[in-house]
Coordinates of N, CA and C in Angstrom, one line a residue:
X1 N -119.6 94.9 76.5 CA -119.2 94.7 75.0 C -118.0 95.6 74.4
X2 N -117.6 94.5 74.0 CA -116.6 95.1 72.5 C -118.1 95.3 71.2
X3 N -118.4 97.2 70.4 CA -118.8 96.4 69.3 C -117.6 97.1 68.4
X4 N -118.7 96.8 67.3 CA -117.4 96.8 66.3 C -117.1 98.4 65.8
X5 N -116.2 99.2 64.9 CA -116.4 100.4 64.8 C -117.0 100.5 63.6
X6 N -117.0 99.7 62.3 CA -117.7 99.5 61.6 C -118.6 98.8 61.2
X7 N -119.4 99.0 60.8 CA -120.9 98.1 60.4 C -120.2 97.2 58.9
X8 N -120.6 96.0 59.5 CA -119.9 95.1 57.4 C -121.7 95.2 56.9
X9 N -122.0 95.7 55.7 CA -123.1 95.3 55.0 C -123.2 93.5 55.2
X10 N -124.8 93.4 55.2 CA -124.6 91.5 55.0 C -124.3 91.4 53.1
X11 N -124.7 92.2 52.0 CA -124.5 92.4 51.2 C -122.9 92.1 50.8
X12 N -122.3 92.3 51.6 CA -120.8 92.7 51.5 C -120.0 90.9 51.8
X13 N -120.8 91.0 52.4 CA -120.2 89.6 53.4 C -121.3 88.3 52.6
X14 N -121.9 88.7 52.2 CA -122.6 87.8 51.0 C -121.7 87.5 49.9
X15 N -121.6 88.3 49.5 CA -120.7 88.6 48.1 C -119.1 88.6 47.9
X16 N -118.7 87.9 49.4 CA -117.2 87.8 49.6 C -116.3 86.7 48.9
X17 N -117.4 86.0 49.2 CA -116.7 84.6 48.3 C -116.7 84.2 46.9
X18 N -117.2 84.9 46.4 CA -117.3 85.3 44.8 C -116.4 86.6 44.0
X19 N -116.1 87.1 45.3 CA -114.7 88.7 44.8 C -113.9 88.1 43.7
X20 N -113.9 88.7 42.9 CA -112.5 89.4 41.9 C -112.2 90.0 41.3
X21 N -111.2 90.2 41.6 CA -110.1 91.7 41.8 C -110.2 92.3 40.2
X22 N -110.0 93.4 40.0 CA -110.5 94.2 38.4 C -108.6 94.3 38.2
X23 N -107.8 94.0 38.6 CA -106.6 93.9 37.9 C -106.4 92.3 37.3
X24 N -106.3 92.8 35.7 CA -106.4 91.7 35.0 C -104.5 91.3 34.9
X25 N -104.4 89.6 34.8 CA -102.7 89.7 34.5 C -102.2 89.9 33.3
X26 N -101.2 89.8 33.5 CA -100.2 90.2 31.9 C -100.5 89.2 30.9
X27 N -100.9 89.6 29.8 CA -100.9 88.7 29.1 C -99.7 87.5 28.2
X28 N -100.2 86.3 28.0 CA -99.5 85.4 27.7 C -98.1 86.1 26.6
X29 N -97.3 85.2 26.6 CA -96.6 86.3 25.7 C -96.7 84.8 24.7
X30 N -96.6 85.6 23.1 CA -97.1 84.8 21.8 C -95.8 83.4 21.7
X31 N -96.2 82.4 21.5 CA -95.2 81.1 20.7 C -94.3 81.5 19.6
X32 N -93.4 81.7 19.9 CA -92.3 81.8 18.4 C -92.9 80.9 17.7
X33 N -92.2 81.1 16.0 CA -92.3 80.2 15.4 C -91.2 78.8 15.3
X34 N -90.0 79.1 16.0 CA -89.7 77.7 16.6 C -90.4 76.9 17.4
X35 N -91.0 77.9 18.8 CA -91.6 76.7 19.5 C -93.2 75.6 18.8
X36 N -93.7 77.3 17.7 CA -94.9 75.9 17.0 C -94.1 74.9 16.3
X37 N -92.8 75.5 15.4 CA -92.8 74.0 14.4 C -92.4 72.9 15.3
X38 N -91.4 73.1 17.0 CA -91.2 72.0 18.1 C -92.4 71.4 18.3
X39 N -93.2 71.4 18.8 CA -94.5 70.9 18.9 C -95.5 70.6 18.2
X40 N -95.0 70.8 16.9 CA -96.4 70.2 15.8 C -95.2 69.1 15.6
X41 N -93.7 68.8 15.3 CA -93.5 67.8 15.6 C -93.5 66.9 16.4
X42 N -93.2 67.3 17.6 CA -93.7 66.4 18.3 C -95.0 65.6 18.6
X43 N -96.0 66.5 18.2 CA -97.8 65.8 18.2 C -96.8 64.8 17.0
X44 N -96.8 65.4 15.7 CA -96.7 64.1 14.7 C -96.0 62.8 14.7
X45 N -94.6 62.6 15.4 CA -93.8 62.1 15.9 C -94.4 61.0 17.1
X46 N -94.8 61.5 18.0 CA -95.8 60.7 18.8 C -97.3 60.2 17.8
X47 N -98.3 60.8 16.8 CA -99.2 60.5 16.4 C -98.5 59.2 15.2
X48 N -97.5 59.6 14.6 CA -96.6 58.5 13.8 C -96.7 57.1 14.6
X49 N -96.0 57.0 16.4 CA -95.6 56.5 17.0 C -96.4 54.9 17.3
X50 N -98.0 55.5 17.2 CA -99.0 55.3 17.3 C -99.5 54.2 16.3
X51 N -99.3 55.6 15.2 CA -100.4 54.7 14.0 C -99.4 53.2 13.9
X52 N -97.9 53.5 14.1 CA -96.8 52.3 13.3 C -97.4 51.3 14.1
X53 N -97.7 51.1 15.4 CA -97.8 50.4 16.2 C -99.2 49.7 16.2
X54 N -100.0 50.4 15.8 CA -100.9 50.4 15.8 C -100.9 48.9 14.2
X55 N -100.5 49.5 12.9 CA -100.5 48.6 11.9 C -99.7 47.7 12.5
X56 N -98.5 47.5 12.8 CA -97.9 46.3 13.2 C -98.0 45.6 14.1
X57 N -98.8 45.9 15.1 CA -99.8 44.9 16.0 C -100.8 44.6 15.6
X58 N -101.5 44.8 14.7 CA -103.0 44.2 13.8 C -102.6 43.0 13.6
X59 N -101.6 42.5 12.8 CA -101.4 41.4 12.1 C -101.2 40.5 13.2
X60 N -100.8 40.2 14.3 CA -100.5 39.8 15.2 C -101.8 39.2 15.8
X61 N -103.0 40.7 16.3 CA -104.2 40.6 16.8 C -105.4 39.8 15.8
X62 N -104.8 39.6 14.7 CA -106.0 38.6 13.7 C -106.0 37.4 14.2
X63 N -107.4 36.9 14.5 CA -107.6 35.0 15.3 C -108.6 34.7 13.9
X64 N -108.7 35.5 12.7 CA -110.3 34.9 12.0 C -109.0 34.0 11.1
X65 N -108.1 33.8 10.9 CA -107.6 33.4 10.4 C -106.5 32.4 11.1
X66 N -106.6 30.8 10.6 CA -105.7 30.4 11.5 C -103.9 30.0 11.1
X67 N -103.4 29.8 11.7 CA -101.6 30.5 11.8 C -101.5 29.1 11.2
X68 N -100.7 28.8 10.0 CA -100.1 27.7 9.1 C -98.9 27.5 9.5
X69 N -98.6 28.7 10.1 CA -96.8 28.8 9.7 C -96.3 29.1 12.3
X70 N -96.0 27.1 11.9 CA -95.3 27.1 13.9 C -93.8 27.1 12.9
X71 N -93.6 27.8 14.2 CA -92.4 27.9 14.2 C -91.2 26.4 14.5
X72 N -91.0 26.4 13.7 CA -89.1 25.1 13.9 C -88.2 25.4 13.6
X73 N -87.1 24.7 14.6 CA -85.6 24.5 14.9 C -85.3 23.8 13.4
X74 N -84.2 24.8 12.4 CA -83.6 23.8 11.6 C -83.2 22.8 12.2
X75 N -82.8 22.2 13.4 CA -82.4 21.0 13.8 C -83.3 19.7 13.7
X76 N -84.6 20.5 13.3 CA -85.7 19.3 13.6 C -86.0 19.3 11.8
X77 N -85.6 20.2 11.0 CA -86.1 19.8 9.6 C -84.9 19.3 9.4
X78 N -83.5 18.4 9.6 CA -82.6 17.9 9.2 C -81.1 19.0 8.8
X79 N -81.1 20.4 8.6 CA -80.3 20.1 8.1 C -78.7 20.8 9.5

């Protein structure tokens, strides 16, 4: 029968699933001022869009007051 040349300790096999390298990756480059400004501007534009759609959409969703304004064409008013 074939035998292994080196004995493998059981502790090494048990720790093999949680082995981590001791080599750290290089640090991420810092974002420049223009990158941070563009990200901030994009966030503000998206937030303003959500707020604007909410402000314009709330009157249409209001059901507490019955709508007195019905749409009528100018032809039905005799003009």
